[in-house]
Amino acid sequence: MKNSIKIQRAIKGLTQAGLAEKVNVTRQTVNAIELEKYSPSAVLALKLALVLDIKVDELFQLEKRDWN
């Protein structure tokens, strides 16, 4: 699942660690999501969108490979 977390995080002036703290996960979790190695739960996706002040469907985009 593609995402724009890194871009949105930069716009808000947040580090991975800063964002992680705000949504109560580790920096490694934020890194894995940004690198598309991990898809967050619905609750975590909502928290990320809320902190980054963006709609979930603007933050995350499904790709055809995600349908399998």
PDB file of C-alpha atoms in Angstrom:
ATOM      1  CA  MET A   1       0.000   0.000   0.000  1.00  0.00           C
ATOM      2  CA  LYS A   2       1.523   3.286  -1.109  1.00  0.00           C
ATOM      3  CA  ASN A   3       1.568   6.189   1.286  1.00  0.00           C
ATOM      4  CA  SER A   4       2.686   9.788   1.546  1.00  0.00           C
ATOM      5  CA  ILE A   5       3.626   9.718   5.223  1.00  0.00           C
ATOM      6  CA  LYS A   6       7.204  10.877   4.660  1.00  0.00           C
ATOM      7  CA  ILE A   7       6.044  13.893   2.645  1.00  0.00           C
ATOM      8  CA  GLN A   8       3.247  14.792   5.056  1.00  0.00           C
ATOM      9  CA  ARG A   9       5.583  14.332   8.008  1.00  0.00           C
ATOM     10  CA  ALA A  10       8.071  16.762   6.445  1.00  0.00           C
ATOM     11  CA  ILE A  11       5.322  19.310   5.818  1.00  0.00           C
ATOM     12  CA  LYS A  12       4.410  19.149   9.515  1.00  0.00           C
ATOM     13  CA  GLY A  13       8.080  19.295  10.566  1.00  0.00           C
ATOM     14  CA  LEU A  14       7.948  15.929  12.299  1.00  0.00           C
ATOM     15  CA  THR A  15      10.664  13.309  12.544  1.00  0.00           C
ATOM     16  CA  GLN A  16       9.817   9.628  12.428  1.00  0.00           C
ATOM     17  CA  ALA A  17      10.377   9.520  16.186  1.00  0.00           C
ATOM     18  CA  GLY A  18       8.139  12.543  16.748  1.00  0.00           C
ATOM     19  CA  LEU A  19       5.305  11.076  14.697  1.00  0.00           C
ATOM     20  CA  ALA A  20       5.744   7.706  16.376  1.00  0.00           C
ATOM     21  CA  GLU A  21       5.425   9.302  19.793  1.00  0.00           C
ATOM     22  CA  LYS A  22       2.221  11.087  18.814  1.00  0.00           C
ATOM     23  CA  VAL A  23       0.549   7.845  17.640  1.00  0.00           C
ATOM     24  CA  ASN A  24       2.100   5.638  20.344  1.00  0.00           C
ATOM     25  CA  VAL A  25       4.224   3.327  18.170  1.00  0.00           C
ATOM     26  CA  THR A  26       7.974   2.918  17.686  1.00  0.00           C
ATOM     27  CA  ARG A  27      10.057   4.875  15.204  1.00  0.00           C
ATOM     28  CA  GLN A  28      10.771   1.539  13.513  1.00  0.00           C
ATOM     29  CA  THR A  29       7.043   1.050  12.907  1.00  0.00           C
ATOM     30  CA  VAL A  30       6.756   4.455  11.223  1.00  0.00           C
ATOM     31  CA  ASN A  31       9.844   3.639   9.152  1.00  0.00           C
ATOM     32  CA  ALA A  32       8.398   0.270   8.061  1.00  0.00           C
ATOM     33  CA  ILE A  33       5.109   1.905   7.042  1.00  0.00           C
ATOM     34  CA  GLU A  34       6.927   4.626   5.075  1.00  0.00           C
ATOM     35  CA  LEU A  35       8.988   1.958   3.280  1.00  0.00           C
ATOM     36  CA  GLU A  36       5.778   0.028   2.501  1.00  0.00           C
ATOM     37  CA  LYS A  37       7.063  -3.014   4.399  1.00  0.00           C
ATOM     38  CA  TYR A  38       4.138  -2.891   6.845  1.00  0.00           C
ATOM     39  CA  SER A  39       0.493  -1.939   6.404  1.00  0.00           C
ATOM     40  CA  PRO A  40      -0.942  -0.273   9.497  1.00  0.00           C
ATOM     41  CA  SER A  41      -4.164  -1.320  11.182  1.00  0.00           C
ATOM     42  CA  ALA A  42      -7.223   0.793  10.456  1.00  0.00           C
ATOM     43  CA  VAL A  43      -6.918   2.428  13.872  1.00  0.00           C
ATOM     44  CA  LEU A  44      -3.256   3.323  13.330  1.00  0.00           C
ATOM     45  CA  ALA A  45      -4.010   4.644   9.833  1.00  0.00           C
ATOM     46  CA  LEU A  46      -6.713   6.875  11.314  1.00  0.00           C
ATOM     47  CA  LYS A  47      -4.347   8.125  14.041  1.00  0.00           C
ATOM     48  CA  LEU A  48      -1.637   8.918  11.485  1.00  0.00           C
ATOM     49  CA  ALA A  49      -4.107  10.798   9.302  1.00  0.00           C
ATOM     50  CA  LEU A  50      -5.428  12.740  12.288  1.00  0.00           C
ATOM     51  CA  VAL A  51      -1.947  13.782  13.452  1.00  0.00           C
ATOM     52  CA  LEU A  52      -0.899  14.695   9.907  1.00  0.00           C
ATOM     53  CA  ASP A  53      -4.213  16.515   9.303  1.00  0.00           C
ATOM     54  CA  ILE A  54      -5.008  14.664   6.089  1.00  0.00           C
ATOM     55  CA  LYS A  55      -7.728  12.254   4.989  1.00  0.00           C
ATOM     56  CA  VAL A  56      -6.852   8.567   5.255  1.00  0.00           C
ATOM     57  CA  ASP A  57      -7.510   7.975   1.567  1.00  0.00           C
ATOM     58  CA  GLU A  58      -5.129  10.810   0.707  1.00  0.00           C
ATOM     59  CA  LEU A  59      -2.446   9.411   3.006  1.00  0.00           C
ATOM     60  CA  PHE A  60      -2.757   5.791   1.826  1.00  0.00           C
ATOM     61  CA  GLN A  61      -3.437   4.529  -1.694  1.00  0.00           C
ATOM     62  CA  LEU A  62      -4.209   0.939  -2.634  1.00  0.00           C
ATOM     63  CA  GLU A  63      -2.375  -0.512  -5.605  1.00  0.00           C
ATOM     64  CA  LYS A  64      -3.409  -3.412  -7.762  1.00  0.00           C
ATOM     65  CA  ARG A  65      -0.853  -5.666  -6.033  1.00  0.00           C
ATOM     66  CA  ASP A  66      -2.677  -5.027  -2.729  1.00  0.00           C
ATOM     67  CA  TRP A  67      -5.774  -6.852  -4.007  1.00  0.00           C
ATOM     68  CA  ASN A  68      -4.092 -10.279  -3.976  1.00  0.00           C
TER      69      ASN A  68
END
